Amino acid sequence: MSDIATRLKEIVGGHTLLAGDAIPDDYWHDEELNHPPQRPAYVAKPATAEEVAQLLKAATEHQVAVTARGSGTGLSGAALPREDGLVISFERMNKVLEVDTTNQVAVVQPGVTLTELDEATAEAGLRYMVQPGELSSSVGGNVGTNAGGMRAVKYGIARHNVLGLQAVLPTGEIIRTGGKIAKVSTGYDLTQLIVGSEGTLALATEVIVKLHPRLEHSATVLAPFADFDQVMEAVPQVIASGLGPYILEYIDNLTMAALVHTQNLELGVPDQIRDSCQAYLVVGLENRTADRLDQDIERAGELLAELGAVDAYVLEGGSARKLIEARENAFWTLKAIGADDLIDTVVPRGAMPKFLEAVRGLATAAGGGAAGCGHAGDGNVHLAIFCKDPDTRKRLLTDIFALAMELGGAISGEHGLGRAKAPYWRELEDPVKVDLLHRIKLSFDPAGILNPDVIFAAERQ
Amino acid sequence: MSDIATRLKEIVGGHTLLAGDAIPDDYWHDEELNHPPQRPAYVAKPATAEEVAQLLKAATEHQVAVTARGSGTGLSGAALPREDGLVISFERMNKVLEVDTTNQVAVVQPGVTLTELDEATAEAGLRYMVQPGELSSSVGGNVGTNAGGMRAVKYGIARHNVLGLQAVLPTGEIIRTGGKIAKVSTGYDLTQLIVGSEGTLALATEVIVKLHPRLEHSATVLAPFADFDQVMEAVPQVIASGLGPYILEYIDNLTMAALVHTQNLELGVPDQIRDSCQAYLVVGLENRTADRLDQDIERAGELLAELGAVDAYVLEGGSARKLIEARENAFWTLKAIGADDLIDTVVPRGAMPKFLEAVRGLATAAGGGAAGCGHAGDGNVHLAIFCKDPDTRKRLLTDIFALAMELGGAISGEHGLGRAKAPYWRELEDPVKVDLLHRIKLSFDPAGILNPDVIFAAERQ
C-alpha cells in the first residue's frame, strides 16, 4: 500500500477509506451528461472537520487532487473525480446540529440533504428556502454550486441564505466565517467567496443557513400564452405588481408536453388551448392568511389576462404539487427524451425574449434544437440542447454563451461551471478576470489540489 | 513639481487635481470621531473609469497610497487620507446612467448620493432600499462599507442590493462583475468580494443596484417597554409573526430622551409612561393596499401588547417621519451630547439581551457609559461609548468586541473596520483568517497602494 493510502486510512479509519476496485461506481460521476465516469484512487468518508483538515493536509503534502462530494447530483461535473485523486465524501457528516428558532437559522453538516433539513425544520414552522429541483442534494453541494431553484425569485439563492461556514483550507487550517447574523462588515466576506466556488477554495464542514417562516396558504396559477414573447414580457409586470410570487416559471410547449406525457399530469387545460399555446407561466403565490391569498389569486388572474394569457387555471393541492414536482424533475424528463446537454444560462430578465429567439435560431442553424423551462423571474433559462455531433454542439454552446454574456448575462445561473462549462468560460471571459480569480484561488490553495479541473485549466495549477 | 504630480495632472486635467495647500479641509477627514484630520498630498477628481485606471496605474508605479472618497460620511475612517497619499474623489462621477424598469435596476456612477438616486427612481415607483442614516452618502461609499440601515431587516444590506460593478484594479485594469441579474454561479463572486472591502481591493466606477417597488402605504408603530430585556425578547417574535416589518429598531431611554429633546419630537407618549420605560421598539409596516396595512397595524398592536409593551402608538405621517429622521440622525445627537466613540457591533439577535447587559456592566466598570439604539431585527447594535480616557476606552472597546465575537458576532455590522476599528480586529481575529484575507488583498493589489492603513496594518503592505 502506498504511503498516502496508509496515511489516509490512519486519518479516517479503515472502513471509511475505499481504494481502487473497492470503490462503487456511484463515486465515479455526478449527473453531468457528457463526461465519462472515472474511478478515483481513493474515497474517504470523514466524520469530523478535524479529519477533513488532516485529509487536506496530507493531500497538499502528497500533491493529490481532491474532489469534494455531497450527494453527487450536480449537473456540471464539479464532483467528477480524477483517476489519481481523492474523493472526500461528506455522507457521514450528515447531522442537523441545531434548529435555532430565535435567530431563525439552522446549523448543519454539509452531508445533510435538503429533504432531511426540511423535515428537521418543519416542526418549528421554518424552512430553508433554497429548493433546487433535486431535494436529495446536500447542503454542502448547495454551498459549492451556489444553488438556486424555483423559490429564488422571492427568497434568493444559496448565497443569500448561507450566513456562515466552518471551512477547511487546503493547508489543513479550520476557519469560521460569518455566523448567525444577517449582516457583517468586518473584513472581506469569506462566506460569499466560498459559496459558489465549487470545491476549489475550501471545503465547508459546517453551514449556518437562514430559515424563513413557512406560510400556511399557497396556490399555483397556470397561465397558457399563445405567443412565447408574451410570456417573457409578462414576467417583469408580474414582478412589478407587488404580488411577490414565490414561484415564477416559464415552461415552453415542448417541455410541457413532455412533462404531461411522462408524469401523467392532469392540469385541466383543454386540448384546443394546449395545442394553440407556445408557452406557460407558472405563478406560485403564498400568504399568511387565506383571505389575502384569495385576493392575490384573483388579482393575479386579472393581471395575467391583461398581459395576454389565454386563461388562468388555479391548480388545487394535488395537481399543483404534481406540476411543481414535474417541473423540478424536468431534468430527468429532458434527459429521457434524449437531450444532449443541459445549460442554465442567466440573462437580465428583460433580455429573455431576445435571447431565446436567438438561441432557437442558432440551434436550428446547427441542425439541432433547444427546449426548456426556467426561472423566468430571475432570467435563468434552463435549456435542453438537442445536437448529436459533439463538435457542432460545442460551437453551438459557445455561440449561446457568448450571446448571453453579450446581453449582460453569464454562462450559469445556479449549476456552476464544473468541468463541463469551465472551458467555455475560459474561452469567453475577460482574461484579466480569469487571472484575478486564479490568483484568489492560489491565495487559498497554493498547491492547487482542490478540484484542479474545475473553473481553471488543470495545467494552470 | 514632482513627477507624480505632473503625471496625475495630465490624467485628470489641471483644475481637477488639487495639491498641497490648495486642498480644502473637507478632504482631510471623514466622520470618524478620534483620528485627527490629515491633509493628503493630492486630490484627483476623475471623470471616467479610464481616468481612474490611469491614476491607479500611476500610483502603483510610484508607490503612492490611494484613498477613495465618496461623500466622506463614513464612521470608521476608511476615507482618511495619508499625508503623502492621493485621494481619488468620485464627486464628478455622479450620474445616474440608467433606471431600468424592466429589470428593476439602476446603473449609477459611484459619486451619486442616495438622495439623488432616490429622486431619480421615484418617478418609476422604484427605490434603492439601502438607506443608511446619512442620505448624503454616496453609492460608492455604500459599496465600500457594505452599508446597511433601517430597511435592511426587510430588504437586506448593500451586499444584497449591489448586483454588479465596473471596477478598476490597482494595476489599472478595468473589469466588469455581475450584471443586471439576481443570480449567477460562474466563477467566484467578485462583486461580493469588492462590496465591503473599504477601498482596499479595487475601486468601483459603476454600480448596478437592485430596485424594489415603493409600496404606497406605510405606518410606524412605537411601543415603549418597561423592561429592556422585554424589547430584546420581542424582536424575534415580531420577525416570526410574518408581519414582515421594513423597520424594526430599538431605542434606549437615554437615546430617546436625547432625540426628543434635541429634535423637538412630539410622539404622544405621556410623561409618566416615558419616565417608566427602559426602551422603545419602533416597528415600520408597509403594504401595497391600505386595508392590509390597517390589518397589519392592528395585528402588530395586539402582538406588542402580548409581548409586554406598555402601549403601542401609531404615528401619523409627520411625527412618524420625524421619528425616523431623528433615528437616522442619532449619530449627530449622540456626538452632540459628548459620545467619545461609536460602535456598530453585530451579534445574533437572540444574544442581544446578554450582550447589552454585559456591555453596560463593562462600561460602568470602566467608569464610563454606553447608550444607543440599533437595528434590532439584525442584531446590529449602535452604541455611543462615553469614556474619556483613551487607554481605558481602548480596553473597554477591546472587551466589548471580544464579547461580541464570543457570542458569534462581529466588530462591525455596517460601518466597516476602516482605520479606527481595524486594530481591534487584527488583535481579536483568528490570525489564519487575517493572513488569508491579506493574501486575497495582494491578489488584487500586489503593490499595496489601496488604503494601506485600512483593515491590515500599513507595515504589512
PDB file of N, CA and C in Angstrom, chain B residues 179-238:
ATOM      1  N   GLY B 179     -24.001  41.793 -12.984  1.00  0.00           N
ATOM      2  CA  GLY B 179     -24.781  42.391 -14.055  1.00  0.00           C
ATOM      3  C   GLY B 179     -26.191  42.687 -13.579  1.00  0.00           C
ATOM      4  N   LYS B 180     -27.072  42.862 -14.561  1.00  0.00           N
ATOM      5  CA  LYS B 180     -28.474  43.131 -14.213  1.00  0.00           C
ATOM      6  C   LYS B 180     -29.170  41.804 -13.935  1.00  0.00           C
ATOM      7  N   ILE B 181     -28.505  40.989 -13.147  1.00  0.00           N
ATOM      8  CA  ILE B 181     -29.014  39.639 -12.898  1.00  0.00           C
ATOM      9  C   ILE B 181     -28.941  39.364 -11.401  1.00  0.00           C
ATOM     10  N   ALA B 182     -29.969  38.655 -10.918  1.00  0.00           N
ATOM     11  CA  ALA B 182     -30.064  38.430  -9.470  1.00  0.00           C
ATOM     12  C   ALA B 182     -29.273  37.210  -9.038  1.00  0.00           C
ATOM     13  N   LYS B 183     -28.899  36.370  -9.973  1.00  0.00           N
ATOM     14  CA  LYS B 183     -28.204  35.151  -9.602  1.00  0.00           C
ATOM     15  C   LYS B 183     -27.145  34.834 -10.632  1.00  0.00           C
ATOM     16  N   VAL B 184     -26.050  34.249 -10.171  1.00  0.00           N
ATOM     17  CA  VAL B 184     -25.000  33.851 -11.088  1.00  0.00           C
ATOM     18  C   VAL B 184     -24.115  32.855 -10.358  1.00  0.00           C
ATOM     19  N   SER B 185     -23.691  31.832 -11.072  1.00  0.00           N
ATOM     20  CA  SER B 185     -22.807  30.841 -10.481  1.00  0.00           C
ATOM     21  C   SER B 185     -21.756  30.484 -11.519  1.00  0.00           C
ATOM     22  N   THR B 186     -20.919  31.460 -11.814  1.00  0.00           N
ATOM     23  CA  THR B 186     -19.973  31.375 -12.920  1.00  0.00           C
ATOM     24  C   THR B 186     -18.643  31.941 -12.448  1.00  0.00           C
ATOM     25  N   GLY B 187     -17.893  31.141 -11.693  1.00  0.00           N
ATOM     26  CA  GLY B 187     -16.653  31.646 -11.097  1.00  0.00           C
ATOM     27  C   GLY B 187     -16.932  32.359  -9.785  1.00  0.00           C
ATOM     28  N   TYR B 188     -15.867  32.778  -9.110  1.00  0.00           N
ATOM     29  CA  TYR B 188     -16.023  33.410  -7.800  1.00  0.00           C
ATOM     30  C   TYR B 188     -16.759  34.738  -7.929  1.00  0.00           C
ATOM     31  N   ASP B 189     -17.446  35.103  -6.874  1.00  0.00           N
ATOM     32  CA  ASP B 189     -18.269  36.299  -6.919  1.00  0.00           C
ATOM     33  C   ASP B 189     -17.429  37.534  -6.579  1.00  0.00           C
ATOM     34  N   LEU B 190     -16.860  38.142  -7.605  1.00  0.00           N
ATOM     35  CA  LEU B 190     -16.018  39.316  -7.380  1.00  0.00           C
ATOM     36  C   LEU B 190     -16.827  40.499  -6.847  1.00  0.00           C
ATOM     37  N   THR B 191     -18.088  40.609  -7.282  1.00  0.00           N
ATOM     38  CA  THR B 191     -18.923  41.709  -6.781  1.00  0.00           C
ATOM     39  C   THR B 191     -18.947  41.684  -5.254  1.00  0.00           C
ATOM     40  N   GLN B 192     -19.252  40.510  -4.721  1.00  0.00           N
ATOM     41  CA  GLN B 192     -19.412  40.415  -3.272  1.00  0.00           C
ATOM     42  C   GLN B 192     -18.079  40.510  -2.535  1.00  0.00           C
ATOM     43  N   LEU B 193     -17.000  40.216  -3.219  1.00  0.00           N
ATOM     44  CA  LEU B 193     -15.693  40.377  -2.586  1.00  0.00           C
ATOM     45  C   LEU B 193     -15.336  41.862  -2.491  1.00  0.00           C
ATOM     46  N   ILE B 194     -15.683  42.610  -3.518  1.00  0.00           N
ATOM     47  CA  ILE B 194     -15.363  44.048  -3.526  1.00  0.00           C
ATOM     48  C   ILE B 194     -16.309  44.817  -2.603  1.00  0.00           C
ATOM     49  N   VAL B 195     -17.591  44.401  -2.559  1.00  0.00           N
ATOM     50  CA  VAL B 195     -18.520  45.059  -1.625  1.00  0.00           C
ATOM     51  C   VAL B 195     -18.015  44.822  -0.191  1.00  0.00           C
ATOM     52  N   GLY B 196     -17.846  45.893   0.559  1.00  0.00           N
ATOM     53  CA  GLY B 196     -17.376  45.768   1.942  1.00  0.00           C
ATOM     54  C   GLY B 196     -15.868  45.724   2.083  1.00  0.00           C
ATOM     55  N   SER B 197     -15.137  45.909   0.975  1.00  0.00           N
ATOM     56  CA  SER B 197     -13.676  45.823   1.070  1.00  0.00           C
ATOM     57  C   SER B 197     -13.038  47.189   1.345  1.00  0.00           C
ATOM     58  N   GLU B 198     -13.854  48.204   1.543  1.00  0.00           N
ATOM     59  CA  GLU B 198     -13.395  49.514   2.038  1.00  0.00           C
ATOM     60  C   GLU B 198     -12.237  50.108   1.236  1.00  0.00           C
ATOM     61  N   GLY B 199     -12.343  49.997  -0.065  1.00  0.00           N
ATOM     62  CA  GLY B 199     -11.342  50.631  -0.923  1.00  0.00           C
ATOM     63  C   GLY B 199      -9.973  49.992  -0.871  1.00  0.00           C
ATOM     64  N   THR B 200      -9.907  48.723  -0.459  1.00  0.00           N
ATOM     65  CA  THR B 200      -8.599  48.070  -0.360  1.00  0.00           C
ATOM     66  C   THR B 200      -8.312  47.091  -1.491  1.00  0.00           C
ATOM     67  N   LEU B 201      -9.335  46.779  -2.310  1.00  0.00           N
ATOM     68  CA  LEU B 201      -9.136  45.773  -3.365  1.00  0.00           C
ATOM     69  C   LEU B 201      -9.225  46.367  -4.768  1.00  0.00           C
ATOM     70  N   ALA B 202     -10.239  47.178  -4.984  1.00  0.00           N
ATOM     71  CA  ALA B 202     -10.497  47.735  -6.322  1.00  0.00           C
ATOM     72  C   ALA B 202     -11.443  48.902  -6.123  1.00  0.00           C
ATOM     73  N   LEU B 203     -11.477  49.824  -7.065  1.00  0.00           N
ATOM     74  CA  LEU B 203     -12.377  50.978  -6.925  1.00  0.00           C
ATOM     75  C   LEU B 203     -13.534  50.864  -7.917  1.00  0.00           C
ATOM     76  N   ALA B 204     -14.748  50.922  -7.380  1.00  0.00           N
ATOM     77  CA  ALA B 204     -15.938  50.821  -8.220  1.00  0.00           C
ATOM     78  C   ALA B 204     -16.104  52.106  -9.023  1.00  0.00           C
ATOM     79  N   THR B 205     -16.322  51.967 -10.321  1.00  0.00           N
ATOM     80  CA  THR B 205     -16.544  53.129 -11.168  1.00  0.00           C
ATOM     81  C   THR B 205     -17.958  53.130 -11.780  1.00  0.00           C
ATOM     82  N   GLU B 206     -18.683  52.044 -11.541  1.00  0.00           N
ATOM     83  CA  GLU B 206     -20.077  51.954 -11.978  1.00  0.00           C
ATOM     84  C   GLU B 206     -20.718  50.879 -11.109  1.00  0.00           C
ATOM     85  N   VAL B 207     -21.948  51.126 -10.705  1.00  0.00           N
ATOM     86  CA  VAL B 207     -22.605  50.198  -9.783  1.00  0.00           C
ATOM     87  C   VAL B 207     -24.001  49.884 -10.309  1.00  0.00           C
ATOM     88  N   ILE B 208     -24.319  48.599 -10.410  1.00  0.00           N
ATOM     89  CA  ILE B 208     -25.679  48.189 -10.765  1.00  0.00           C
ATOM     90  C   ILE B 208     -26.390  47.819  -9.471  1.00  0.00           C
ATOM     91  N   VAL B 209     -27.431  48.584  -9.137  1.00  0.00           N
ATOM     92  CA  VAL B 209     -28.152  48.312  -7.894  1.00  0.00           C
ATOM     93  C   VAL B 209     -29.564  47.823  -8.189  1.00  0.00           C
ATOM     94  N   LYS B 210     -30.027  46.977  -7.304  1.00  0.00           N
ATOM     95  CA  LYS B 210     -31.371  46.433  -7.376  1.00  0.00           C
ATOM     96  C   LYS B 210     -32.363  47.498  -6.905  1.00  0.00           C
ATOM     97  N   LEU B 211     -33.500  47.565  -7.553  1.00  0.00           N
ATOM     98  CA  LEU B 211     -34.569  48.463  -7.101  1.00  0.00           C
ATOM     99  C   LEU B 211     -35.782  47.628  -6.712  1.00  0.00           C
ATOM    100  N   HIS B 212     -36.537  48.144  -5.772  1.00  0.00           N
ATOM    101  CA  HIS B 212     -37.779  47.486  -5.355  1.00  0.00           C
ATOM    102  C   HIS B 212     -38.944  48.445  -5.573  1.00  0.00           C
ATOM    103  N   PRO B 213     -40.147  47.880  -5.768  1.00  0.00           N
ATOM    104  CA  PRO B 213     -41.324  48.751  -5.864  1.00  0.00           C
ATOM    105  C   PRO B 213     -41.508  49.538  -4.555  1.00  0.00           C
ATOM    106  N   ARG B 214     -41.873  50.796  -4.673  1.00  0.00           N
ATOM    107  CA  ARG B 214     -42.249  51.583  -3.489  1.00  0.00           C
ATOM    108  C   ARG B 214     -43.672  51.193  -3.111  1.00  0.00           C
ATOM    109  N   LEU B 215     -43.850  50.673  -1.936  1.00  0.00           N
ATOM    110  CA  LEU B 215     -45.210  50.334  -1.503  1.00  0.00           C
ATOM    111  C   LEU B 215     -45.872  51.612  -1.011  1.00  0.00           C
ATOM    112  N   GLU B 216     -47.129  51.777  -1.396  1.00  0.00           N
ATOM    113  CA  GLU B 216     -47.761  53.083  -1.190  1.00  0.00           C
ATOM    114  C   GLU B 216     -48.145  53.379   0.243  1.00  0.00           C
ATOM    115  N   HIS B 217     -48.397  52.337   1.006  1.00  0.00           N
ATOM    116  CA  HIS B 217     -48.995  52.560   2.326  1.00  0.00           C
ATOM    117  C   HIS B 217     -48.037  52.108   3.417  1.00  0.00           C
ATOM    118  N   SER B 218     -47.715  53.020   4.330  1.00  0.00           N
ATOM    119  CA  SER B 218     -46.810  52.646   5.413  1.00  0.00           C
ATOM    120  C   SER B 218     -47.195  53.331   6.709  1.00  0.00           C
ATOM    121  N   ALA B 219     -46.781  52.750   7.796  1.00  0.00           N
ATOM    122  CA  ALA B 219     -47.067  53.322   9.117  1.00  0.00           C
ATOM    123  C   ALA B 219     -45.952  52.941  10.069  1.00  0.00           C
ATOM    124  N   THR B 220     -45.832  53.715  11.135  1.00  0.00           N
ATOM    125  CA  THR B 220     -44.811  53.447  12.140  1.00  0.00           C
ATOM    126  C   THR B 220     -45.485  53.252  13.493  1.00  0.00           C
ATOM    127  N   VAL B 221     -45.186  52.138  14.127  1.00  0.00           N
ATOM    128  CA  VAL B 221     -45.745  51.846  15.447  1.00  0.00           C
ATOM    129  C   VAL B 221     -44.626  51.974  16.471  1.00  0.00           C
ATOM    130  N   LEU B 222     -44.879  52.760  17.510  1.00  0.00           N
ATOM    131  CA  LEU B 222     -43.879  52.978  18.562  1.00  0.00           C
ATOM    132  C   LEU B 222     -44.379  52.313  19.838  1.00  0.00           C
ATOM    133  N   ALA B 223     -43.579  51.402  20.386  1.00  0.00           N
ATOM    134  CA  ALA B 223     -44.011  50.656  21.573  1.00  0.00           C
ATOM    135  C   ALA B 223     -42.999  50.810  22.704  1.00  0.00           C
ATOM    136  N   PRO B 224     -43.377  51.522  23.777  1.00  0.00           N
ATOM    137  CA  PRO B 224     -42.494  51.606  24.943  1.00  0.00           C
ATOM    138  C   PRO B 224     -42.597  50.332  25.789  1.00  0.00           C
ATOM    139  N   PHE B 225     -41.475  49.929  26.339  1.00  0.00           N
ATOM    140  CA  PHE B 225     -41.421  48.747  27.209  1.00  0.00           C
ATOM    141  C   PHE B 225     -40.803  49.165  28.543  1.00  0.00           C
ATOM    142  N   ALA B 226     -41.371  48.641  29.626  1.00  0.00           N
ATOM    143  CA  ALA B 226     -40.846  48.962  30.953  1.00  0.00           C
ATOM    144  C   ALA B 226     -39.457  48.356  31.132  1.00  0.00           C
ATOM    145  N   ASP B 227     -39.262  47.190  30.526  1.00  0.00           N
ATOM    146  CA  ASP B 227     -38.038  46.440  30.785  1.00  0.00           C
ATOM    147  C   ASP B 227     -37.241  46.249  29.498  1.00  0.00           C
ATOM    148  N   PHE B 228     -35.953  46.535  29.581  1.00  0.00           N
ATOM    149  CA  PHE B 228     -35.108  46.469  28.406  1.00  0.00           C
ATOM    150  C   PHE B 228     -35.104  45.079  27.756  1.00  0.00           C
ATOM    151  N   ASP B 229     -34.984  44.061  28.600  1.00  0.00           N
ATOM    152  CA  ASP B 229     -34.915  42.703  28.061  1.00  0.00           C
ATOM    153  C   ASP B 229     -36.180  42.302  27.305  1.00  0.00           C
ATOM    154  N   GLN B 230     -37.315  42.859  27.734  1.00  0.00           N
ATOM    155  CA  GLN B 230     -38.565  42.540  27.027  1.00  0.00           C
ATOM    156  C   GLN B 230     -38.501  42.984  25.562  1.00  0.00           C
ATOM    157  N   VAL B 231     -37.896  44.138  25.353  1.00  0.00           N
ATOM    158  CA  VAL B 231     -37.763  44.633  23.973  1.00  0.00           C
ATOM    159  C   VAL B 231     -36.971  43.630  23.149  1.00  0.00           C
ATOM    160  N   MET B 232     -35.853  43.212  23.737  1.00  0.00           N
ATOM    161  CA  MET B 232     -34.965  42.302  23.011  1.00  0.00           C
ATOM    162  C   MET B 232     -35.647  40.962  22.729  1.00  0.00           C
ATOM    163  N   GLU B 233     -36.430  40.528  23.714  1.00  0.00           N
ATOM    164  CA  GLU B 233     -37.113  39.244  23.524  1.00  0.00           C
ATOM    165  C   GLU B 233     -38.293  39.366  22.556  1.00  0.00           C
ATOM    166  N   ALA B 234     -38.812  40.571  22.424  1.00  0.00           N
ATOM    167  CA  ALA B 234     -39.917  40.774  21.483  1.00  0.00           C
ATOM    168  C   ALA B 234     -39.460  40.676  20.025  1.00  0.00           C
ATOM    169  N   VAL B 235     -38.203  41.027  19.787  1.00  0.00           N
ATOM    170  CA  VAL B 235     -37.714  41.145  18.403  1.00  0.00           C
ATOM    171  C   VAL B 235     -37.894  39.862  17.586  1.00  0.00           C
ATOM    172  N   PRO B 236     -37.384  38.717  18.071  1.00  0.00           N
ATOM    173  CA  PRO B 236     -37.578  37.508  17.251  1.00  0.00           C
ATOM    174  C   PRO B 236     -39.047  37.147  17.054  1.00  0.00           C
ATOM    175  N   GLN B 237     -39.891  37.522  18.031  1.00  0.00           N
ATOM    176  CA  GLN B 237     -41.325  37.219  17.890  1.00  0.00           C
ATOM    177  C   GLN B 237     -41.945  38.069  16.773  1.00  0.00           C
ATOM    178  N   VAL B 238     -41.543  39.303  16.703  1.00  0.00           N
ATOM    179  CA  VAL B 238     -42.078  40.164  15.636  1.00  0.00           C
ATOM    180  C   VAL B 238     -41.615  39.630  14.277  1.00  0.00           C
TER     181      VAL B 238
END
